[in-house]
mmCIF file of C-alpha atoms in Angstrom:
data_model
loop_
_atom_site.group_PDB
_atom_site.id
_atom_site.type_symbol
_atom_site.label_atom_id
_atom_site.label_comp_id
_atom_site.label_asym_id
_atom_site.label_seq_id
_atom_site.Cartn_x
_atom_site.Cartn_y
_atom_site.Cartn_z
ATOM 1 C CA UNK Q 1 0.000 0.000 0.000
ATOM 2 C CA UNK Q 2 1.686 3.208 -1.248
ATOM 3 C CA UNK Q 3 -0.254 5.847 1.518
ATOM 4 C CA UNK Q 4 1.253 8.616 3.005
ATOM 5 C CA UNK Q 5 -0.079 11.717 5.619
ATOM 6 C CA UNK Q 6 1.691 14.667 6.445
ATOM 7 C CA UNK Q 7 1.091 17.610 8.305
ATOM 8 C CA UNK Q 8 4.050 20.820 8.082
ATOM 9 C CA UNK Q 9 4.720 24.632 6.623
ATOM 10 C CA UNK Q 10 5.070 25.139 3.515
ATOM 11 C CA UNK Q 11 8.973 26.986 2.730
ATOM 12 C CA UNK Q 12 7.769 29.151 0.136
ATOM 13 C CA UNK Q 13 4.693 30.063 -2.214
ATOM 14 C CA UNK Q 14 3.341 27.409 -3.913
ATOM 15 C CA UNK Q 15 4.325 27.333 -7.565
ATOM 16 C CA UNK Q 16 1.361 26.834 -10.050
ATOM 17 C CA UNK Q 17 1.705 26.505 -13.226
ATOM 18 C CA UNK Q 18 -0.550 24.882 -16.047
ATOM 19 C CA UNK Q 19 0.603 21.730 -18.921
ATOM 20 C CA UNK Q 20 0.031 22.634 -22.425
ATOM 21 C CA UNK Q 21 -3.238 20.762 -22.167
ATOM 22 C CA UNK Q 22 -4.549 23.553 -19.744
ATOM 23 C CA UNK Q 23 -4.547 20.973 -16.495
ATOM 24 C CA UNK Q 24 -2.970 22.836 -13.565
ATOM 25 C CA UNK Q 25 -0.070 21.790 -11.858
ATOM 26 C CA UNK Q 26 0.940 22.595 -8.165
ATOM 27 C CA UNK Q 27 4.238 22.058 -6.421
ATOM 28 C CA UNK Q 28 5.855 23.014 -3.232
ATOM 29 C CA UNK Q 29 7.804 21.724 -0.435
ATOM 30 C CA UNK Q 30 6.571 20.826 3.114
ATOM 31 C CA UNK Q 31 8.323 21.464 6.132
ATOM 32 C CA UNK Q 32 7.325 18.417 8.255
ATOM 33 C CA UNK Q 33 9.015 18.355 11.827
ATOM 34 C CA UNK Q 34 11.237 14.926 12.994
ATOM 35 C CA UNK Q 35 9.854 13.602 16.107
ATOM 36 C CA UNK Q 36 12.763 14.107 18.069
ATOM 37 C CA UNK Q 37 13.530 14.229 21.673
ATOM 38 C CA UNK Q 38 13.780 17.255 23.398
ATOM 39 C CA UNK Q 39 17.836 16.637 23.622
ATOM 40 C CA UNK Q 40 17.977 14.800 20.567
ATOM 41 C CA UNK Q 41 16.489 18.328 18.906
ATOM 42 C CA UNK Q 42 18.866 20.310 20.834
ATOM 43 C CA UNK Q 43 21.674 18.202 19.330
ATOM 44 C CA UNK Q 44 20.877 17.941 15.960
ATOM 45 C CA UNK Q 45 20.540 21.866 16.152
ATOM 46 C CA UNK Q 46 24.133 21.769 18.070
ATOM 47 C CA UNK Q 47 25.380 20.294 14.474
ATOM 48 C CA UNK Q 48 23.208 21.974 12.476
ATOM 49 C CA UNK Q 49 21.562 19.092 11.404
ATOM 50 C CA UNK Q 50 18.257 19.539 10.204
ATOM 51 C CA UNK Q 51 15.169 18.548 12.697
ATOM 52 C CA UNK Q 52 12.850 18.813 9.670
ATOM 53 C CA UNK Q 53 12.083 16.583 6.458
ATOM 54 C CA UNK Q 54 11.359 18.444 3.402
ATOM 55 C CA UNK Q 55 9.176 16.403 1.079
ATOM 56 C CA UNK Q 56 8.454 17.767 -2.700
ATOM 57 C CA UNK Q 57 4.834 17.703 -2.991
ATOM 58 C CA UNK Q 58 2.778 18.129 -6.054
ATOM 59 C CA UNK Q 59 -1.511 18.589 -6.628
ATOM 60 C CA UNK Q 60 -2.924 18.444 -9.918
ATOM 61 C CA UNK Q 61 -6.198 20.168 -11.271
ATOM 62 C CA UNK Q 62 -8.203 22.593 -8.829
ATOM 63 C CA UNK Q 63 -7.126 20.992 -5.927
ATOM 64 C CA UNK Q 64 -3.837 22.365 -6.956
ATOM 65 C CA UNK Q 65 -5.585 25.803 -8.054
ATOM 66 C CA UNK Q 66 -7.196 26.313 -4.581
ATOM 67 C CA UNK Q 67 -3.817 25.325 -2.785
ATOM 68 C CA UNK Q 68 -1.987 28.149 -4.781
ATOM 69 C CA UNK Q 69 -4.962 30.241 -4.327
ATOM 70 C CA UNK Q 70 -5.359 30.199 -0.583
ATOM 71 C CA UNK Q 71 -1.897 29.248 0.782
ATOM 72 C CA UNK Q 72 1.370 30.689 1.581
ATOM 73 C CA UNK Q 73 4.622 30.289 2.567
ATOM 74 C CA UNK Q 74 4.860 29.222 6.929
ATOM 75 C CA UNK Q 75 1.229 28.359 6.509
ATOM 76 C CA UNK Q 76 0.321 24.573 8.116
ATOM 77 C CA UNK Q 77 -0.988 22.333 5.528
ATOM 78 C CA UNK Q 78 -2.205 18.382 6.035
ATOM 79 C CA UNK Q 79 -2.017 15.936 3.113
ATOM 80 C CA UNK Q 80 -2.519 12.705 2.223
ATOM 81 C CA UNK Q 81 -1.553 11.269 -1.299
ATOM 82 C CA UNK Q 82 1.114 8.489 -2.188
ATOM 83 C CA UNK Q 83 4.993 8.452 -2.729
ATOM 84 C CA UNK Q 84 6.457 8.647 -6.463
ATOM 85 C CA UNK Q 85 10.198 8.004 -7.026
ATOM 86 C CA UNK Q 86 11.747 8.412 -10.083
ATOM 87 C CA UNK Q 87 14.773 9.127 -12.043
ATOM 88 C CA UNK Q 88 16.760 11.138 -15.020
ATOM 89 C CA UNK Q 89 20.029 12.123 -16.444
ATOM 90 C CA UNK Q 90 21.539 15.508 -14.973
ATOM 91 C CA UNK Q 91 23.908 17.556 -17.615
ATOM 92 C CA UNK Q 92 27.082 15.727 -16.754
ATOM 93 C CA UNK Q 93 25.356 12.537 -16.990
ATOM 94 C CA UNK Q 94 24.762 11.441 -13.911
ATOM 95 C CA UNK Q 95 21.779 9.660 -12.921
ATOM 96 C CA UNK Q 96 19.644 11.562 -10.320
ATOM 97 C CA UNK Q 97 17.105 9.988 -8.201
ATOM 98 C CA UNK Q 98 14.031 11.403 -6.965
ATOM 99 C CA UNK Q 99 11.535 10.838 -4.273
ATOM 100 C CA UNK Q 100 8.071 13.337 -4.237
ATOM 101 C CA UNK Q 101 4.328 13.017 -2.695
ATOM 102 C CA UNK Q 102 1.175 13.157 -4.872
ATOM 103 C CA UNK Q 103 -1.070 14.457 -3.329
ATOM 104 C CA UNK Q 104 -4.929 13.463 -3.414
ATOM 105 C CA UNK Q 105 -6.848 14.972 -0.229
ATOM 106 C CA UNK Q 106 -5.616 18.598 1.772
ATOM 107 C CA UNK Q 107 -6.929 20.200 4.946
ATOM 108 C CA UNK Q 108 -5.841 23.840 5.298
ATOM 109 C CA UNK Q 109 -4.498 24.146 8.935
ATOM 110 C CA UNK Q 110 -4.851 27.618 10.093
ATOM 111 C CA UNK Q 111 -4.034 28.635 13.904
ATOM 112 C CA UNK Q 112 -6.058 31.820 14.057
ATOM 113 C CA UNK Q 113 -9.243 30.400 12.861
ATOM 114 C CA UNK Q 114 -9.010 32.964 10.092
ATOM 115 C CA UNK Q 115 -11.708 31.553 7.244
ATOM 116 C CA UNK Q 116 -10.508 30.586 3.560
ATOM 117 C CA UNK Q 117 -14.227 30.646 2.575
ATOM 118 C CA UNK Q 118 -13.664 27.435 0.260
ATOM 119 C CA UNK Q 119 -15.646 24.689 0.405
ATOM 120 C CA UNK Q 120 -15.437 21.607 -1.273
ATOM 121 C CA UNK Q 121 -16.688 18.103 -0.419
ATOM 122 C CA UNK Q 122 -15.383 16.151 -2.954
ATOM 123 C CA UNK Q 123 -11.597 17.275 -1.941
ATOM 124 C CA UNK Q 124 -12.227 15.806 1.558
ATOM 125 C CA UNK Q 125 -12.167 19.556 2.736
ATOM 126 C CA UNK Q 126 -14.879 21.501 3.968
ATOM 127 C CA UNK Q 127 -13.813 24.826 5.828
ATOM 128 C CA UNK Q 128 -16.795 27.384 7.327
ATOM 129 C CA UNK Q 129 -17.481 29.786 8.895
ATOM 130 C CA UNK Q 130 -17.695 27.504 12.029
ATOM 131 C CA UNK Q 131 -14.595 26.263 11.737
ATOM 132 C CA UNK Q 132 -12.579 24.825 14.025
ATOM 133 C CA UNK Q 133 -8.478 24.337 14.281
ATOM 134 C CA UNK Q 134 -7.720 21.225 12.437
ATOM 135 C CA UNK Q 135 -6.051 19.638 15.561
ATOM 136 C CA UNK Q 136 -9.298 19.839 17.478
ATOM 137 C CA UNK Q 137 -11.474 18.778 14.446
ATOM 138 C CA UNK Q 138 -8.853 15.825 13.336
ATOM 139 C CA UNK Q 139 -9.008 14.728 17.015
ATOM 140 C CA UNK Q 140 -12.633 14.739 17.351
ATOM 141 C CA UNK Q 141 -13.419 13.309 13.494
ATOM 142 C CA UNK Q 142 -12.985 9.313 15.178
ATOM 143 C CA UNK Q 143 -14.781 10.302 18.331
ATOM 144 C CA UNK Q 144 -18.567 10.352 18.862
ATOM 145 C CA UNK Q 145 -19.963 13.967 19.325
ATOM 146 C CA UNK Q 146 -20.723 14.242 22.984
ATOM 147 C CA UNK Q 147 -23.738 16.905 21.830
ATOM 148 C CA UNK Q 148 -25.624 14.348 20.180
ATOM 149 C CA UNK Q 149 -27.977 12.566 22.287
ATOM 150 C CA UNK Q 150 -26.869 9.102 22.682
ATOM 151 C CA UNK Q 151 -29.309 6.104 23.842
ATOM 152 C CA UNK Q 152 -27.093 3.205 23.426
ATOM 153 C CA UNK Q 153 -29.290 1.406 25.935
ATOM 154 C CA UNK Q 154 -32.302 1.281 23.456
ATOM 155 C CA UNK Q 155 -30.751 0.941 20.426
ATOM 156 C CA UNK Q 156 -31.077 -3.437 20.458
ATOM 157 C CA UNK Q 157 -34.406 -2.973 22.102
ATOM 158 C CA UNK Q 158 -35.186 -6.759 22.666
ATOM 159 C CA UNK Q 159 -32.786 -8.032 20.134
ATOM 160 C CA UNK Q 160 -29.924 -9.115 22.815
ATOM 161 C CA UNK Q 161 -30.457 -11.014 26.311
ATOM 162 C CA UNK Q 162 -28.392 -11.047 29.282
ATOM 163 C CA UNK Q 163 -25.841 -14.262 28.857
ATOM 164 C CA UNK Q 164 -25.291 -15.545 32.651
ATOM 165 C CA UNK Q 165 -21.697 -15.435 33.500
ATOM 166 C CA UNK Q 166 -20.551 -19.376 34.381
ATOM 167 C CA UNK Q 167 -16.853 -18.673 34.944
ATOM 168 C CA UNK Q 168 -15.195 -20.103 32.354
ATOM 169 C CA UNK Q 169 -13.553 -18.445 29.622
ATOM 170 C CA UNK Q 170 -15.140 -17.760 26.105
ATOM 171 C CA UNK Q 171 -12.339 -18.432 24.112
#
């Protein structure tokens, strides 16, 4: 399963530009944080060894277009898409590796609950008014809503009976 999720800054604007077709390109690169140690951090910095990945991303089409619409550079950014590696000849003839993300789902991640006033379903992103920080809504998305009224007791009704407990093990 090629599936990857990140969450980091982007480093600089994103860079859109558009295929002779007319189908829009995005790229830019994501500053996504090592999980390091407190002291492990504060040694890598010692060498000034970096404490971040930087991953090439790239979105196609209007998810691309609303990216390079809404976003800028030090702005937090979640995505999910897959891993592409790939290869070519530099001038001297050397073959050069590379390693980007594709992305297919965003979430704008915005600390001062300041609204982009885009909305679209079918990205995976829906941003309103009502908004929330996407820590707190990412956190909550797996979780039932404690607002909604929940009567787990009724929901079998008479389907289910009590099994009388015998002592021995069920498995």
């Amino acid at each position: 399963m090629n599936r990857v999720i990140l969450i980091g800054r982007l480093t600089r604007d994103p860079d859109l530009r558009y295929t002779q077709s007319g189908m829009a390109v995005c790229s830019f690169t994501l500053a996504v944080d090592k999980n390091l140690s407190k002291q492990k951090r504060q040694e890598a910095e010692s060498q000034n060894r970096p404490t971040a990945d930087f991953p090439r991303v790239t979105f196609w089409g209007a998810q691309g277009e609303t990216i390079a619409k809404y976003l800028r550079k030090g702005q937090q950014l979640a995505i999910e898409g897959r891993i592409q590696t790939g290869s070519y000849q530099d001038q001297n003839g050397n073959t050069v590796y590379t390693t980007d993300v594709v992305g297919d789902k965003f979430d704008f991640i915005n600390s001062s609950n300041q609204n982009f006033g885009y909305q679209n379903d079918s990205n995976g992103f829906n941003q309103d008014n009502n908004s929330m920080n996407f820590n707190q809504d990412f956190g909550n998305s797996y979780k039932n809503n404690d607002n909604q009224s929940n009567n787990d007791e009724d929901f079998f009704g008479d389907d289910f009976s009590q099994i009388e407990d015998d002592g021995r093990i069920p498995f």
